[in-house]
Tab-separated table of C-alpha atoms in Angstrom:
chain	number	residue	atom	x	y	z
A	1	MET	CA	8.242	-7.560	26.265
A	2	ASN	CA	5.198	-8.351	24.153
A	3	VAL	CA	5.902	-11.427	22.054
A	4	SER	CA	4.963	-9.590	18.851
A	5	ASP	CA	7.598	-6.956	19.607
A	6	ALA	CA	10.444	-9.407	19.972
A	7	PRO	CA	12.932	-9.953	17.143
A	8	ALA	CA	12.521	-13.719	17.347
A	9	GLU	CA	11.290	-16.577	15.210
A	10	ALA	CA	7.707	-15.927	14.116
A	11	PRO	CA	5.061	-18.403	12.984
A	12	GLN	CA	4.573	-19.816	9.497
A	13	GLY	CA	8.071	-19.157	8.275
A	14	LEU	CA	8.302	-15.474	9.172
A	15	THR	CA	11.433	-14.344	10.940
A	16	SER	CA	11.977	-11.011	12.635
A	17	GLY	CA	15.624	-10.566	11.675
A	18	PHE	CA	17.767	-7.544	12.396
A	19	ALA	CA	19.016	-5.187	9.676
A	20	GLY	CA	21.894	-6.826	7.888
A	21	SER	CA	20.701	-10.432	8.235
A	22	SER	CA	21.735	-12.483	5.192
A	23	GLY	CA	22.841	-9.243	3.494
A	24	TYR	CA	19.283	-8.193	2.659
A	25	ALA	CA	19.605	-4.800	4.370
A	26	ASP	CA	22.534	-4.022	2.070
A	27	ARG	CA	20.204	-4.436	-0.902
A	28	MET	CA	17.740	-1.769	0.190
A	29	THR	CA	19.603	1.269	-1.138
A	30	PRO	CA	20.273	-0.241	-4.597
A	31	LEU	CA	16.699	-1.576	-4.657
A	32	TYR	CA	15.231	1.899	-4.211
A	33	ALA	CA	17.729	3.291	-6.697
A	34	GLY	CA	16.604	0.748	-9.312
A	35	LYS	CA	20.062	-0.858	-9.393
A	36	LEU	CA	19.369	-4.558	-8.849
A	37	MET	CA	19.465	-7.215	-11.540
A	38	PRO	CA	16.177	-9.064	-12.149
A	39	GLY	CA	16.838	-12.259	-10.218
A	40	VAL	CA	18.261	-10.451	-7.192
A	41	GLN	CA	15.389	-7.982	-7.204
A	42	VAL	CA	12.751	-10.727	-7.255
A	43	GLU	CA	14.424	-12.510	-4.357
A	44	THR	CA	14.634	-9.206	-2.464
A	45	LEU	CA	10.970	-8.277	-2.986
A	46	ARG	CA	9.836	-11.616	-1.589
A	47	SER	CA	12.356	-11.551	1.270
A	48	THR	CA	12.270	-7.978	2.559
A	49	HIS	CA	11.197	-9.267	5.988
A	50	ARG	CA	14.818	-10.395	6.317
A	51	ALA	CA	16.202	-6.895	5.808
A	52	PHE	CA	14.696	-5.193	8.859
A	53	PRO	CA	13.018	-6.207	12.094
A	54	VAL	CA	9.330	-6.873	11.509
A	55	ARG	CA	6.193	-7.252	13.557
A	56	VAL	CA	3.838	-10.079	12.618
A	57	ILE	CA	0.277	-9.313	11.474
A	58	ARG	CA	-1.524	-12.385	12.694
A	59	ARG	CA	-4.332	-14.027	10.764
A	60	GLY	CA	-7.318	-15.745	12.336
A	61	GLY	CA	-8.030	-19.438	12.554
A	62	ILE	CA	-10.406	-19.810	9.593
A	63	VAL	CA	-9.522	-19.286	5.925
A	64	THR	CA	-12.241	-17.809	3.717
A	65	PRO	CA	-12.057	-19.681	0.400
A	66	PHE	CA	-12.338	-17.950	-2.941
A	67	VAL	CA	-15.081	-18.789	-5.407
A	68	TYR	CA	-13.599	-19.506	-8.832
A	69	ALA	CA	-15.368	-18.963	-12.153
A	70	GLN	CA	-16.303	-22.137	-14.008
A	71	THR	CA	-14.731	-20.618	-17.116
A	72	PRO	CA	-11.633	-18.576	-16.217
A	73	ILE	CA	-10.614	-15.571	-18.264
A	74	GLU	CA	-7.360	-16.368	-20.080
A	75	ASP	CA	-7.019	-13.258	-22.248
A	76	PHE	CA	-8.599	-9.964	-23.253
A	77	THR	CA	-7.650	-6.893	-25.251
A	78	ILE	CA	-5.721	-4.140	-23.506
A	79	LYS	CA	-5.745	-0.671	-25.066
A	80	ALA	CA	-2.698	1.443	-24.220
A	81	ASN	CA	-0.258	3.785	-25.927
A	82	GLY	CA	-2.526	3.995	-28.978
A	83	ARG	CA	-2.067	0.239	-29.494
A	84	GLU	CA	-3.749	-3.016	-28.603
A	85	TYR	CA	-2.034	-5.572	-26.372
A	86	ASP	CA	-3.158	-8.802	-24.749
A	87	LEU	CA	-2.956	-10.188	-21.225
A	88	TYR	CA	0.267	-12.018	-22.070
A	89	ASP	CA	1.868	-8.696	-23.015
A	90	TYR	CA	0.840	-7.119	-19.714
A	91	VAL	CA	2.242	-9.950	-17.613
A	92	PHE	CA	5.400	-10.380	-19.695
A	93	ARG	CA	6.326	-6.768	-20.484
A	94	ASN	CA	5.429	-5.341	-17.070
A	95	ARG	CA	7.220	-8.155	-15.191
A	96	VAL	CA	4.108	-9.177	-13.303
A	97	ALA	CA	4.759	-11.792	-10.618
A	98	GLY	CA	1.176	-12.212	-9.431
A	99	LEU	CA	-2.217	-11.261	-10.868
A	100	LEU	CA	-5.662	-11.910	-9.432
A	101	ILE	CA	-8.859	-10.613	-11.044
A	102	GLN	CA	-12.147	-10.951	-9.191
A	103	ARG	CA	-15.607	-9.887	-10.315
A	104	ARG	CA	-18.539	-9.708	-7.897
A	105	GLY	CA	-16.917	-12.216	-5.564
A	106	GLU	CA	-15.825	-14.677	-8.275
A	107	VAL	CA	-12.164	-15.132	-9.276
A	108	LEU	CA	-11.836	-14.869	-13.052
A	109	HIS	CA	-8.050	-15.085	-13.324
A	110	GLU	CA	-5.192	-16.009	-10.989
A	111	ARG	CA	-1.605	-16.216	-12.188
A	112	TYR	CA	1.834	-16.640	-10.593
A	113	GLU	CA	5.146	-15.960	-12.320
A	114	LEU	CA	8.813	-15.217	-11.453
A	115	GLY	CA	8.818	-17.924	-8.787
A	116	LEU	CA	5.885	-16.463	-6.853
A	117	GLN	CA	3.576	-19.032	-5.258
A	118	PRO	CA	0.177	-18.653	-3.546
A	119	ASP	CA	1.860	-18.753	-0.121
A	120	THR	CA	4.700	-16.343	-1.022
A	121	ARG	CA	4.701	-13.002	0.765
A	122	TRP	CA	5.616	-10.031	-1.427
A	123	VAL	CA	6.371	-6.554	-0.178
A	124	SER	CA	3.584	-4.019	-0.729
A	125	MET	CA	5.781	-0.933	-0.997
A	126	SER	CA	3.425	2.086	-0.885
A	127	MET	CA	0.252	-0.002	-0.846
A	128	ALA	CA	1.028	0.098	2.884
A	129	LYS	CA	0.059	3.792	2.847
A	130	SER	CA	-3.524	2.861	1.986
A	131	ILE	CA	-3.546	0.217	4.707
A	132	SER	CA	-2.270	2.761	7.247
A	133	THR	CA	-4.942	5.339	6.484
A	134	THR	CA	-7.568	2.597	6.657
A	135	LEU	CA	-6.394	1.924	10.212
A	136	LEU	CA	-6.820	5.617	10.961
A	137	GLY	CA	-10.427	5.289	9.833
A	138	ALA	CA	-10.844	2.351	12.205
A	139	ALA	CA	-9.416	4.468	15.041
A	140	ILE	CA	-12.055	7.132	14.323
A	141	GLN	CA	-14.808	4.496	14.263
A	142	ASP	CA	-13.530	3.163	17.601
A	143	GLY	CA	-13.559	6.646	19.145
A	144	HIS	CA	-9.783	6.895	19.635
A	145	ILE	CA	-9.650	9.886	17.246
A	146	GLY	CA	-12.368	12.536	17.128
A	147	GLY	CA	-12.306	13.087	13.360
A	148	VAL	CA	-10.267	14.280	10.430
A	149	GLU	CA	-10.656	17.959	11.350
A	150	ASP	CA	-8.770	17.419	14.633
A	151	MET	CA	-5.343	19.003	14.800
A	152	LEU	CA	-2.488	16.584	14.369
A	153	THR	CA	-0.502	18.052	17.267
A	154	ASP	CA	-3.365	17.265	19.672
A	155	TYR	CA	-2.268	13.644	19.386
A	156	LEU	CA	1.427	14.142	18.609
A	157	PRO	CA	2.576	17.083	20.747
A	158	GLU	CA	6.183	16.365	19.790
A	159	LEU	CA	5.366	17.942	16.403
A	160	LYS	CA	4.476	21.315	17.952
A	161	GLY	CA	6.604	24.279	17.001
A	162	GLY	CA	7.455	22.927	13.552
A	163	GLY	CA	5.946	22.580	10.105
A	164	TYR	CA	3.018	20.540	11.407
A	165	ASP	CA	1.577	23.238	13.661
A	166	GLY	CA	-1.906	24.058	12.361
A	167	VAL	CA	-2.056	20.913	10.192
A	168	SER	CA	-5.260	18.888	10.499
A	169	ILE	CA	-5.528	15.131	10.208
A	170	ARG	CA	-7.367	15.695	6.921
A	171	HIS	CA	-4.402	17.684	5.575
A	172	LEU	CA	-2.098	14.841	6.589
A	173	LEU	CA	-4.294	12.182	4.960
A	174	GLN	CA	-4.446	14.172	1.715
A	175	MET	CA	-0.708	15.002	1.755
A	176	THR	CA	-1.482	18.711	1.739
A	177	SER	CA	0.333	19.634	4.953
A	178	GLY	CA	2.607	22.101	3.169
A	179	VAL	CA	5.685	20.563	4.808
A	180	ARG	CA	8.732	20.217	2.549
A	181	TRP	CA	9.373	16.777	1.047
A	182	ASP	CA	10.962	15.240	-2.056
A	183	ASP	CA	9.880	11.609	-2.552
A	184	GLU	CA	12.274	10.822	-5.400
A	185	HIS	CA	13.634	7.336	-4.754
A	186	VAL	CA	16.566	7.485	-7.164
A	187	ASP	CA	17.902	10.839	-5.868
A	188	PRO	CA	20.299	10.128	-2.971
A	189	GLN	CA	19.773	13.695	-1.697
A	190	SER	CA	15.985	13.501	-1.408
A	191	GLU	CA	14.094	13.416	1.871
A	192	ARG	CA	12.793	9.981	0.866
A	193	ARG	CA	16.288	8.580	0.612
A	194	HIS	CA	17.231	10.239	3.914
A	195	MET	CA	14.274	8.489	5.512
A	196	LEU	CA	15.570	5.196	4.096
A	197	LYS	CA	18.973	5.888	5.680
A	198	LEU	CA	17.264	6.442	9.037
A	199	GLN	CA	15.368	3.181	8.608
A	200	ILE	CA	18.602	1.343	7.832
A	201	ALA	CA	20.205	2.920	10.909
A	202	GLN	CA	17.390	1.436	13.060
A	203	LYS	CA	17.380	4.142	15.751
A	204	PRO	CA	14.041	4.431	17.582
A	205	GLY	CA	12.073	7.628	16.986
A	206	GLU	CA	14.523	9.104	14.479
A	207	ILE	CA	12.100	9.235	11.545
A	208	LEU	CA	9.438	11.140	13.499
A	209	ARG	CA	12.083	13.528	14.851
A	210	TYR	CA	13.224	14.104	11.282
A	211	MET	CA	9.648	14.854	10.218
A	212	ALA	CA	9.300	17.324	13.096
A	213	SER	CA	12.395	19.164	11.865
A	214	LEU	CA	11.152	19.801	8.326
A	215	PRO	CA	10.036	23.337	7.402
A	216	ARG	CA	6.698	24.369	5.977
A	217	VAL	CA	6.853	25.654	2.415
A	218	ALA	CA	3.119	26.212	1.768
A	219	ASP	CA	-0.027	26.860	3.777
A	220	PRO	CA	-1.867	23.683	4.814
A	221	GLY	CA	-4.412	22.616	2.232
A	222	THR	CA	-2.986	24.688	-0.626
A	223	ARG	CA	-0.439	22.322	-2.197
A	224	TRP	CA	-0.416	18.576	-2.776
A	225	ASN	CA	2.959	16.915	-2.358
A	226	TYR	CA	3.450	13.145	-2.284
A	227	SER	CA	5.328	12.232	0.893
A	228	THR	CA	6.184	8.855	2.356
A	229	GLY	CA	7.200	10.749	5.475
A	230	GLU	CA	3.614	11.890	5.941
A	231	THR	CA	2.517	8.270	6.141
A	232	HIS	CA	5.022	7.603	8.896
A	233	VAL	CA	3.279	10.404	10.779
A	234	VAL	CA	-0.062	8.639	10.139
A	235	GLY	CA	1.385	5.524	11.755
A	236	ALA	CA	2.673	7.465	14.746
A	237	LEU	CA	-0.760	9.091	15.079
A	238	VAL	CA	-2.624	5.768	15.067
A	239	HIS	CA	-0.188	4.338	17.618
A	240	ALA	CA	-0.491	7.392	19.879
A	241	ALA	CA	-4.297	7.421	19.694
A	242	THR	CA	-4.934	3.691	20.121
A	243	GLY	CA	-1.957	2.707	22.258
A	244	LYS	CA	-1.408	-0.228	19.883
A	245	TRP	CA	1.182	-1.062	17.266
A	246	LEU	CA	-0.147	-0.833	13.722
A	247	SER	CA	0.425	-4.551	13.109
A	248	ASP	CA	-1.503	-5.541	16.226
A	249	TYR	CA	-4.335	-3.126	15.481
A	250	LEU	CA	-4.504	-4.322	11.871
A	251	SER	CA	-4.658	-7.927	13.059
A	252	GLU	CA	-7.281	-7.185	15.693
A	253	LYS	CA	-9.602	-5.137	13.504
A	254	ILE	CA	-9.145	-6.654	10.036
A	255	TRP	CA	-6.491	-9.288	9.290
A	256	SER	CA	-7.632	-11.883	11.825
A	257	ARG	CA	-11.248	-11.502	10.717
A	258	LEU	CA	-11.076	-11.610	6.908
A	259	GLY	CA	-10.149	-15.279	6.564
A	260	MET	CA	-6.572	-14.550	5.506
A	261	GLU	CA	-4.457	-17.523	4.436
A	262	GLN	CA	-1.170	-16.320	5.922
A	263	ASP	CA	0.245	-14.162	8.646
A	264	ALA	CA	1.713	-10.996	7.170
A	265	CYS	CA	4.420	-8.731	8.576
A	266	TRP	CA	5.424	-5.062	8.671
A	267	TRP	CA	8.848	-3.403	8.696
A	268	LEU	CA	9.897	-1.625	11.879
A	269	GLU	CA	11.962	1.536	12.216
A	270	SER	CA	13.915	-0.196	15.013
A	271	PRO	CA	13.623	-3.388	17.070
A	272	GLY	CA	10.392	-3.072	19.051
A	273	GLY	CA	9.672	0.334	17.486
A	274	LEU	CA	7.070	1.880	15.205
A	275	GLU	CA	6.097	0.295	11.924
A	276	VAL	CA	7.343	2.047	8.789
A	277	ALA	CA	3.789	2.995	7.909
A	278	GLY	CA	4.472	4.119	4.345
A	279	SER	CA	5.944	0.813	3.187
A	280	GLY	CA	7.003	-2.653	4.191
A	281	VAL	CA	3.843	-4.727	4.626
A	282	SER	CA	4.523	-8.196	3.177
A	283	ALA	CA	1.581	-10.463	2.389
A	284	THR	CA	0.349	-12.928	-0.222
A	285	LEU	CA	-1.442	-12.004	-3.432
A	286	ARG	CA	-4.675	-13.611	-2.245
A	287	ASP	CA	-4.587	-11.810	1.079
A	288	TYR	CA	-4.026	-8.441	-0.610
A	289	ALA	CA	-7.132	-9.288	-2.660
A	290	ARG	CA	-9.063	-10.034	0.539
A	291	PHE	CA	-8.053	-6.644	1.920
A	292	GLY	CA	-9.284	-5.123	-1.351
A	293	GLN	CA	-12.639	-6.858	-0.847
A	294	PHE	CA	-12.849	-5.252	2.581
A	295	ALA	CA	-12.231	-1.828	1.047
A	296	MET	CA	-14.782	-2.461	-1.698
A	297	GLY	CA	-17.350	-3.302	0.968
A	298	ASP	CA	-16.807	0.072	2.698
A	299	GLY	CA	-15.103	-1.488	5.679
A	300	THR	CA	-17.585	-3.941	7.160
A	301	ILE	CA	-16.932	-7.511	8.311
A	302	ALA	CA	-19.833	-9.907	8.929
A	303	GLY	CA	-22.174	-6.943	9.219
A	304	GLU	CA	-20.012	-5.079	11.724
A	305	ARG	CA	-18.804	-1.641	10.720
A	306	ILE	CA	-15.019	-1.368	11.125
A	307	LEU	CA	-14.699	1.970	9.310
A	308	PRO	CA	-17.005	4.997	9.476
A	309	GLU	CA	-19.838	4.772	6.965
A	310	GLY	CA	-18.723	6.195	3.623
A	311	TRP	CA	-15.061	6.220	4.660
A	312	MET	CA	-13.784	4.344	1.619
A	313	ALA	CA	-15.745	6.494	-0.835
A	314	GLU	CA	-14.175	9.560	0.788
A	315	ALA	CA	-10.744	7.937	0.932
A	316	GLY	CA	-10.913	7.146	-2.782
A	317	SER	CA	-12.227	10.517	-4.009
A	318	ALA	CA	-10.441	13.242	-5.948
A	319	ARG	CA	-9.813	16.659	-4.380
A	320	ILE	CA	-9.419	20.223	-5.621
A	321	VAL	CA	-6.103	21.493	-4.260
A	322	GLY	CA	-4.688	24.839	-5.318
A	323	GLY	CA	-7.388	25.139	-7.977
A	324	GLU	CA	-6.487	21.801	-9.611
A	325	ARG	CA	-8.085	18.367	-9.400
A	326	ARG	CA	-5.850	15.858	-7.672
A	327	ASP	CA	-6.713	12.223	-8.203
A	328	TYR	CA	-5.659	11.330	-4.692
A	329	GLY	CA	-7.773	10.750	-1.623
A	330	TYR	CA	-6.691	9.542	1.802
A	331	MET	CA	-3.527	7.949	0.415
A	332	TRP	CA	-5.561	5.986	-2.129
A	333	TRP	CA	-5.188	6.878	-5.834
A	334	VAL	CA	-8.299	7.779	-7.833
A	335	VAL	CA	-8.538	5.921	-11.173
A	336	PRO	CA	-10.567	7.722	-13.876
A	337	ASP	CA	-12.101	5.509	-16.548
A	338	ALA	CA	-10.846	5.472	-20.134
A	339	SER	CA	-12.834	8.635	-20.919
A	340	GLY	CA	-11.555	10.467	-17.836
A	341	SER	CA	-14.817	10.098	-15.912
A	342	LEU	CA	-14.889	9.400	-12.186
A	343	ALA	CA	-18.404	7.947	-12.298
A	344	ASP	CA	-17.322	4.419	-11.328
A	345	GLY	CA	-15.718	5.645	-8.113
A	346	ALA	CA	-12.670	3.485	-8.868
A	347	PHE	CA	-9.524	3.825	-6.782
A	348	SER	CA	-6.318	1.927	-6.085
A	349	ALA	CA	-3.528	1.345	-3.635
A	350	ARG	CA	-0.223	1.294	-5.428
A	351	GLY	CA	3.440	0.786	-4.708
A	352	ILE	CA	6.693	1.224	-6.569
A	353	PHE	CA	7.886	-1.561	-8.860
A	354	GLY	CA	4.240	-2.316	-9.749
A	355	GLN	CA	2.189	-3.351	-6.696
A	356	TYR	CA	-1.562	-2.641	-6.898
A	357	MET	CA	-4.988	-3.195	-5.428
A	358	TYR	CA	-7.514	-1.798	-7.933
A	359	ILE	CA	-11.079	-1.449	-6.667
A	360	ASN	CA	-14.077	-0.517	-8.813
A	361	PRO	CA	-17.168	-0.596	-6.563
A	362	LYS	CA	-19.685	0.201	-9.300
A	363	ARG	CA	-18.492	-2.653	-11.515
A	364	GLY	CA	-17.704	-5.012	-8.657
A	365	LEU	CA	-14.198	-5.464	-10.072
A	366	LEU	CA	-11.116	-6.088	-7.958
A	367	ILE	CA	-7.596	-6.589	-9.333
A	368	ALA	CA	-4.475	-7.358	-7.285
A	369	VAL	CA	-1.072	-7.066	-8.974
A	370	LEU	CA	2.429	-7.843	-7.710
A	371	SER	CA	5.392	-6.972	-9.924
A	372	SER	CA	9.171	-6.697	-10.130
A	373	ARG	CA	9.909	-3.842	-12.508
A	374	ALA	CA	13.271	-2.340	-13.379
A	375	LYS	CA	12.833	1.039	-11.719
A	376	PRO	CA	10.679	2.319	-8.853
A	377	ARG	CA	8.458	4.202	-11.301
A	378	GLY	CA	8.067	4.600	-15.043
A	379	SER	CA	9.515	1.314	-16.320
A	380	GLU	CA	6.189	-0.347	-17.176
A	381	VAL	CA	5.403	-0.767	-20.882
A	382	ILE	CA	1.632	-0.789	-20.365
A	383	LEU	CA	0.315	1.777	-17.889
A	384	ASP	CA	-1.530	-0.029	-15.125
A	385	ASN	CA	-4.516	2.329	-15.244
A	386	ASP	CA	-4.859	1.462	-18.953
A	387	PHE	CA	-4.818	-2.206	-18.000
A	388	PHE	CA	-7.451	-1.687	-15.308
A	389	ASN	CA	-9.723	0.272	-17.637
A	390	SER	CA	-9.297	-2.332	-20.362
A	391	ALA	CA	-10.317	-5.006	-17.844
A	392	VAL	CA	-13.410	-2.961	-17.017
A	393	GLU	CA	-14.301	-2.718	-20.704
A	394	ALA	CA	-13.653	-6.396	-21.420
A	395	LEU	CA	-15.136	-7.963	-18.296
A	396	THR	CA	-18.080	-5.695	-17.509
A	397	ALA	CA	-19.263	-4.755	-21.000
A	398	HIS	CA	-22.696	-6.273	-20.454
A	399	ASP	CA	-23.477	-4.434	-17.179
């Protein structure tokens, strides 16, 4: 057995525990339902690697230091809800645990709250989706996958005969497969909650078999439908094409080469099984910011191209689906500016309970946010996109 597959003690404080260790697995259903009290939720979000088996994402041997501004930014005006707030409001009212703001390679603000420390790993939730599709781009650059117009079933023949017949990799990346899915976390009858039950059950291959069983309800490319299940298919695709686990491929191509401070880890569907590609990466605030820098730089490291040229611009671009603009790319969210314009090319990875990597290439602005909010979605007082756009206005006004 490969050492990274084994549910054993991992380096730097990471443990690959089985579901149920220390009772953390029992917290997963109430967590997703938004039914944990604040202190328990914070402890859960920083300890999710104890709920399920994980695979370690290993860092390299050299840490790339941040450059800090001589005069840090302590406050600025945030315009939201027809009102003006300040940075204290955003952190306090949105239950922000970690905030890092970087401009053109210089850290302007770094803050830790709710017991978070620089070396604390915090679960990414759906930011993992953006990491997974980035790995798919790397697999194309490496020649393991021909391109986004390839048919999904060419790589995953076990999906033939079901809703994914005739679905291209591009359709999958854009969540326009047309396969039925309800991603409502608080509805115990949704497909998303059924996927969580399968993850808790820890039976190898069950999630992909479930995806193969789902019916098609629209023609591919005609309807956008947010689906965590689709990201699990992305993970299975990358594994099938490269022959490598997502964690190992992420370490090899990116994590070990970006000067990360800590090993990270990724939830598994079962001991030694596939990563849960749509969620469950745990890493530090600074290392999420380093991944954001990689995305802002269009996927190059030390002059070497890891992603196809222009991949991140494509991954962070809006689409017309069914005659409507969808501000969603390859599992990255498009962020219009305060006027609704897309001219900055800004995009973000985001996860429930308030996890974000905001990337604005034109302005050179990167913001990483880790939070512990009351409900999976909709419990923030200040919309995060309003915060990001206010940061753009306040910090790049003299561009």
